PDB file of C-alpha atoms in Angstrom:
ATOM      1  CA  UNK A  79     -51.526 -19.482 -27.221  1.00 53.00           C
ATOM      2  CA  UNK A  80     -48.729 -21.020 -29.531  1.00 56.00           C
ATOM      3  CA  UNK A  81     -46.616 -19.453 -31.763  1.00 53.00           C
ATOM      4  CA  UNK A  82     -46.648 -20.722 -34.815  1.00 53.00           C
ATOM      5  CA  UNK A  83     -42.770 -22.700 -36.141  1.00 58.00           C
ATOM      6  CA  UNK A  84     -42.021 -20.464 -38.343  1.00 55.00           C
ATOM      7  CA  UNK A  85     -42.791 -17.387 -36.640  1.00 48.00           C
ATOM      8  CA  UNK A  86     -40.480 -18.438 -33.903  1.00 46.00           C
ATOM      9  CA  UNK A  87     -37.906 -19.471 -36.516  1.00 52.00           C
ATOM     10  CA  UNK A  88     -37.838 -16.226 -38.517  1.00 47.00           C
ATOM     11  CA  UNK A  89     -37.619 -14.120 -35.123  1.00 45.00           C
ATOM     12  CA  UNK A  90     -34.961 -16.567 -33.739  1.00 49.00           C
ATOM     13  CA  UNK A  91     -32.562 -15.575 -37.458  1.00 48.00           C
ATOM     14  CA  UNK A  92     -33.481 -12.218 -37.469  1.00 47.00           C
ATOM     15  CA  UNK A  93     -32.012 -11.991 -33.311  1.00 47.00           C
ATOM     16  CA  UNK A  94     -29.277 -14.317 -34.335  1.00 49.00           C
ATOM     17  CA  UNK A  95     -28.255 -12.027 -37.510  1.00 47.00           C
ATOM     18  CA  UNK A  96     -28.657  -8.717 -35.530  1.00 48.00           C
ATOM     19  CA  UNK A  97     -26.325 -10.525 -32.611  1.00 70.00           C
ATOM     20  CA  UNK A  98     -23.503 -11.789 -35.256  1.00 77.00           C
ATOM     21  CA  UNK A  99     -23.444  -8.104 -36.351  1.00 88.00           C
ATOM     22  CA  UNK A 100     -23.086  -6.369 -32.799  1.00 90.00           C
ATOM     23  CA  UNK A 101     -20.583  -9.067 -32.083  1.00 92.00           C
ATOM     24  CA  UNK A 102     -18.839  -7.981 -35.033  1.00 93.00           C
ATOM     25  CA  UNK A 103     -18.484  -4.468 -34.329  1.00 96.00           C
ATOM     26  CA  UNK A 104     -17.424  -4.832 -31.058  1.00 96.00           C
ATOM     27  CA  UNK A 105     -14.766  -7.412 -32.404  1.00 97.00           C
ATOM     28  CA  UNK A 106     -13.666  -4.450 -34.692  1.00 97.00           C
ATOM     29  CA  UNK A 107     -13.547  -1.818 -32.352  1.00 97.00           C
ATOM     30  CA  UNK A 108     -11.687  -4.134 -29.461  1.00 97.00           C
ATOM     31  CA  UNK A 109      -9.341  -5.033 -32.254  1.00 97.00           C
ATOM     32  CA  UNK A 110      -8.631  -1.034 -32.996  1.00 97.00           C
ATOM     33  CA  UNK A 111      -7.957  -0.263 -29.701  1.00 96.00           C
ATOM     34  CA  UNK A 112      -5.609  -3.330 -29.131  1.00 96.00           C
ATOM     35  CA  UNK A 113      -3.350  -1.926 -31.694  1.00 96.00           C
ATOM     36  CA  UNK A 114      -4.071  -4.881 -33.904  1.00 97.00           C
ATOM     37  CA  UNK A 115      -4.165  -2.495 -37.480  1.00 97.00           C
ATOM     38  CA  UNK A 116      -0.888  -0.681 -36.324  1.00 97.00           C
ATOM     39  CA  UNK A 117       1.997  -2.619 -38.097  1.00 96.00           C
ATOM     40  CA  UNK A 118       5.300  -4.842 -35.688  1.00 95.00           C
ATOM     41  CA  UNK A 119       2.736  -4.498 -32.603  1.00 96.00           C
ATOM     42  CA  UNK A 120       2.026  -8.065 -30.458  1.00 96.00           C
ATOM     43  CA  UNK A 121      -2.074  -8.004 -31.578  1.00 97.00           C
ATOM     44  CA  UNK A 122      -0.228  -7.746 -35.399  1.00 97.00           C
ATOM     45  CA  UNK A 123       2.479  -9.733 -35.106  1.00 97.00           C
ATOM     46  CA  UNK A 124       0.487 -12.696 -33.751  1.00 97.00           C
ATOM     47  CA  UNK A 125      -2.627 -12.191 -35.683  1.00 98.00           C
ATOM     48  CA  UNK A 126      -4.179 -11.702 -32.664  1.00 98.00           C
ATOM     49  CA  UNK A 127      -7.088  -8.994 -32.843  1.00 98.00           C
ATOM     50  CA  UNK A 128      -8.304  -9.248 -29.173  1.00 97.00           C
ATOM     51  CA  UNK A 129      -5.054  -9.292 -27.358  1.00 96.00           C
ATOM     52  CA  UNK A 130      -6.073 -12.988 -25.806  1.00 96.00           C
ATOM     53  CA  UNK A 131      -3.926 -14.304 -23.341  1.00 94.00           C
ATOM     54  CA  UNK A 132      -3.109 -18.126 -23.452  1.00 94.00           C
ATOM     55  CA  UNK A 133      -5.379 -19.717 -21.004  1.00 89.00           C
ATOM     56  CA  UNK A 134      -3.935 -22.607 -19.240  1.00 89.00           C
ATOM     57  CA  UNK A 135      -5.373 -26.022 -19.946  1.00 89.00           C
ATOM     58  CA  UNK A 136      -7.299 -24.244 -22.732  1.00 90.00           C
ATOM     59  CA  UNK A 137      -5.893 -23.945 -26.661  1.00 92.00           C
ATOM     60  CA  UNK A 138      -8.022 -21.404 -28.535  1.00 93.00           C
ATOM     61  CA  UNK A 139      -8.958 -23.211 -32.126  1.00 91.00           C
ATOM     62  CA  UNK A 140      -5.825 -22.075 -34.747  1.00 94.00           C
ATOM     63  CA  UNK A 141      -3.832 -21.204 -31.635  1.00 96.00           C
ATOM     64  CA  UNK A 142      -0.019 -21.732 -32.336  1.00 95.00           C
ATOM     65  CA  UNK A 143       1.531 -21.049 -29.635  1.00 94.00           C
ATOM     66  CA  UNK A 144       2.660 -18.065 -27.673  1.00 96.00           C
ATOM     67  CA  UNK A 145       3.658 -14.605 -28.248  1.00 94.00           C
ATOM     68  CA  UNK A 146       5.280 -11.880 -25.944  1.00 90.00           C
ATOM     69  CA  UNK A 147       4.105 -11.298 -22.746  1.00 91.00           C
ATOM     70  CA  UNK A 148       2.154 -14.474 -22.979  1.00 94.00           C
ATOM     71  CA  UNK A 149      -0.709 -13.621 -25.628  1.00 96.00           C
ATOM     72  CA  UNK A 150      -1.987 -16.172 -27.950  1.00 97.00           C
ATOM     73  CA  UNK A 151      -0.094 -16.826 -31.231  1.00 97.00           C
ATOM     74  CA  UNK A 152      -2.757 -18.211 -34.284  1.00 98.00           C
ATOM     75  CA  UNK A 153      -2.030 -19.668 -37.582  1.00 97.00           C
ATOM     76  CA  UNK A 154      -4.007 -16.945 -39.579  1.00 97.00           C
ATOM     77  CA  UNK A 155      -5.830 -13.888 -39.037  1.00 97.00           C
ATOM     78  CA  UNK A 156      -9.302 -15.483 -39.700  1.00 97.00           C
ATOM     79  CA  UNK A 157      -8.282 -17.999 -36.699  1.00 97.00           C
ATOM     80  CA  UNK A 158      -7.960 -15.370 -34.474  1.00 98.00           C
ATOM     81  CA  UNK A 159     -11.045 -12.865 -35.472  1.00 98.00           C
ATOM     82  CA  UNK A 160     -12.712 -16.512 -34.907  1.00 97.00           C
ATOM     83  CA  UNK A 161     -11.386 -16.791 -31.324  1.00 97.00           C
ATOM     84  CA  UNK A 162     -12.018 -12.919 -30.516  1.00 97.00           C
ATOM     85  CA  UNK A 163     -15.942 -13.482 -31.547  1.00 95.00           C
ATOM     86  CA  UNK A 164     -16.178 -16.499 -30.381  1.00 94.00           C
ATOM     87  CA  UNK A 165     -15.429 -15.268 -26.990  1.00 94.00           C
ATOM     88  CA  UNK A 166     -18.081 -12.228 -27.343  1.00 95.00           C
ATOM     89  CA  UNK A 167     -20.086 -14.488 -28.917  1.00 93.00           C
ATOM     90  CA  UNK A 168     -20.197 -16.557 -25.110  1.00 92.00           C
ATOM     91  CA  UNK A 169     -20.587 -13.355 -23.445  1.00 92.00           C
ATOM     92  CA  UNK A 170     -23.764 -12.382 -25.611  1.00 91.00           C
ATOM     93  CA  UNK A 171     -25.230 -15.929 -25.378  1.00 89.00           C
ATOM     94  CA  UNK A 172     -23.871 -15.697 -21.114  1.00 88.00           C
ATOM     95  CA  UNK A 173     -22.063 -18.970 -21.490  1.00 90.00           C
ATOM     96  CA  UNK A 174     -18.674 -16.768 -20.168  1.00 90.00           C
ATOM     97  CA  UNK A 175     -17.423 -17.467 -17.032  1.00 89.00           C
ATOM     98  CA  UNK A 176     -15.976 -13.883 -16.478  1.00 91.00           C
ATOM     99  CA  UNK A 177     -17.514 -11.713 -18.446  1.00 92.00           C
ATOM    100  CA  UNK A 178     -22.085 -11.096 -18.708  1.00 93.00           C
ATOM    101  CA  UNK A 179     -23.633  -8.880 -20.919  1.00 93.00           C
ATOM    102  CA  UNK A 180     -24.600  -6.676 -17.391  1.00 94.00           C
ATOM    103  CA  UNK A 181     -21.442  -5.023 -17.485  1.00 95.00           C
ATOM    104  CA  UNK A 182     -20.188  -1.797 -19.159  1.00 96.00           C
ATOM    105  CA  UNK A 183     -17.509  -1.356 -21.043  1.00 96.00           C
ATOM    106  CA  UNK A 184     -15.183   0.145 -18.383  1.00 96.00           C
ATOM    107  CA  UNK A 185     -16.121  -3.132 -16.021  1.00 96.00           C
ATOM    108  CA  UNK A 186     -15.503  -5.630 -19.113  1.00 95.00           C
ATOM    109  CA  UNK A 187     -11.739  -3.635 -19.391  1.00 94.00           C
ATOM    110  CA  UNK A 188     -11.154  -4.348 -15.881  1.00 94.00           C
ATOM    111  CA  UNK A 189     -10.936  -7.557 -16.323  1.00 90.00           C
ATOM    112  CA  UNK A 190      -9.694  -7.745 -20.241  1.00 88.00           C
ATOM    113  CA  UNK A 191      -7.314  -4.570 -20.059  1.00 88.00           C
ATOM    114  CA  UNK A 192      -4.345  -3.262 -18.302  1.00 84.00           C
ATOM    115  CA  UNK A 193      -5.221   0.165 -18.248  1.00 90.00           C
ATOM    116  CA  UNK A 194      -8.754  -0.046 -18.084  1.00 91.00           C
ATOM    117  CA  UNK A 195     -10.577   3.374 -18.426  1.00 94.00           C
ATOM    118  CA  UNK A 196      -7.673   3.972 -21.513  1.00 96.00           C
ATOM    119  CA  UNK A 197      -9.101   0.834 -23.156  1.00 96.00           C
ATOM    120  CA  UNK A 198     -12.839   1.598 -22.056  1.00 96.00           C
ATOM    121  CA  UNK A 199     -12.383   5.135 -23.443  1.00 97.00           C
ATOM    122  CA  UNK A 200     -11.158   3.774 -27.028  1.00 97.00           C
ATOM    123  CA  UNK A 201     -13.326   1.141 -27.425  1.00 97.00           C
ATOM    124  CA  UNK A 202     -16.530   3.221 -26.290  1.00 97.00           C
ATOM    125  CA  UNK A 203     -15.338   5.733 -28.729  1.00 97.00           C
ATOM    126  CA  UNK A 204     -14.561   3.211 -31.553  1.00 97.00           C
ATOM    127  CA  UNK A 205     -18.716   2.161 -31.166  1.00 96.00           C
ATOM    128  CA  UNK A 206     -19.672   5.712 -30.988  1.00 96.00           C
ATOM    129  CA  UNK A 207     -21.121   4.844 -27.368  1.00 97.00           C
ATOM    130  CA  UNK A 208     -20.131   5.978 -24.246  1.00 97.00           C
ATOM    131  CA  UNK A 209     -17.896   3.863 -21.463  1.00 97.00           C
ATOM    132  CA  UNK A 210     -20.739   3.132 -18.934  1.00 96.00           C
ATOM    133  CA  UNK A 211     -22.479   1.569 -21.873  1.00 96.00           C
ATOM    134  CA  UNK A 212     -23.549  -2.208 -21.304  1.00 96.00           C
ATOM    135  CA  UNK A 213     -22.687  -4.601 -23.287  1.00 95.00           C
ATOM    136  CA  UNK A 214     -25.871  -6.001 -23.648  1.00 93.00           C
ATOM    137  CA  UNK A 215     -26.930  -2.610 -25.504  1.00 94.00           C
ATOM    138  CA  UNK A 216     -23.724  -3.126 -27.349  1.00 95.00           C
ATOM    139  CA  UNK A 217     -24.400  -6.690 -27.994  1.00 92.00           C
ATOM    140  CA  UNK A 218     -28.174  -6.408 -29.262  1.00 87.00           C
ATOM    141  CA  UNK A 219     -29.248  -8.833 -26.298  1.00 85.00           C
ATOM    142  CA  UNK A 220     -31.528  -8.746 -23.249  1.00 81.00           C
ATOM    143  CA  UNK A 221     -30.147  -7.896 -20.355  1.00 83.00           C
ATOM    144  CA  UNK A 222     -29.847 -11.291 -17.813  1.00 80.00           C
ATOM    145  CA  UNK A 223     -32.181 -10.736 -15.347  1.00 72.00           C
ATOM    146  CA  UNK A 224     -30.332 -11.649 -11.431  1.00 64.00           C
ATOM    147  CA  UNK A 225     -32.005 -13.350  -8.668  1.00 58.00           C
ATOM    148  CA  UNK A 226     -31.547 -11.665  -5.412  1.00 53.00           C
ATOM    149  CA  UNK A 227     -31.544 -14.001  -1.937  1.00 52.00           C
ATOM    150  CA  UNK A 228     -32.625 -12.580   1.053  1.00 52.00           C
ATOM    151  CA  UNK A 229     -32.040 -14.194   4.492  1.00 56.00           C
ATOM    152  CA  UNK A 230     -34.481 -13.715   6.949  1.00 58.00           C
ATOM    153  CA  UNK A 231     -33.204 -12.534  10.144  1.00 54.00           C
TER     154      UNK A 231
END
């Protein structure tokens, strides 16, 4: 049985609206724990919410250049909110590379933090959710479903 256009269409803004939110909120809550509303830290000084690190062979849209301890430098603080959710915004749609919406909160800081179960902790408690949360509960998103291969023997 079809589903009729506009049925589809209303469901497909209504997931895309709830997903910009979620992406939002976790934007805001990385940003908090990154130091980013505390005043002369790097996330501040560099207008840098997320804490990204340059990538090489990869400019971030309204990248500068490069702060301290080689984080990303952008032009304004809407450039880099921007970059922060665009880069949750690949995780929820699992275009990322590193990061998938299976992982919790203290797995996503083990790759994104220094001291990961620190960062997990605030950013967990920022959302109101706990650190073994998955970021596909945070992110309003289905969970990506993984293929297991089995040899036979």
């Amino acid at each position: 049985e079809k589903i009729p256009m506009r049925l589809l269409t209303f469901f497909l803004l209504c997931y895309t609206f709830s997903s910009a939110q979620s992406v939002d909120k976790l934007a805001q809550a990385i940003a908090k724990a990154e130091g980013y509303y505390t005043p002369h830290t790097i996330p501040n000084r560099c207008f840098n919410p997320g804490d990204l690190k340059v990538l090489r062979d990869y400019r971030y849209p309204g990248q500068l250049g490069v702060c301290k301890g080689g984080h990303a430098r952008f032009r304004t603080q809407a450039d880099g909110w921007s970059a922060l959710q665009h880069q949750l915004d690949k995780i929820a749609l699992g275009e990322s590379k590193k990061y998938s919406v299976n992982m919790t909160l203290q797995e996503l800081g083990k790759h994104y933090a220094g001291n990961s179960r620190v960062w997990a902790k605030n950013v967990s408690r920022n959302l109101g959710v706990e650190p073994d949360t998955y970021l596909w509960e945070i992110l309003d998103t289905a969970p990506v479903l993984e293929t297991a291969y089995f040899v036979r023997q």
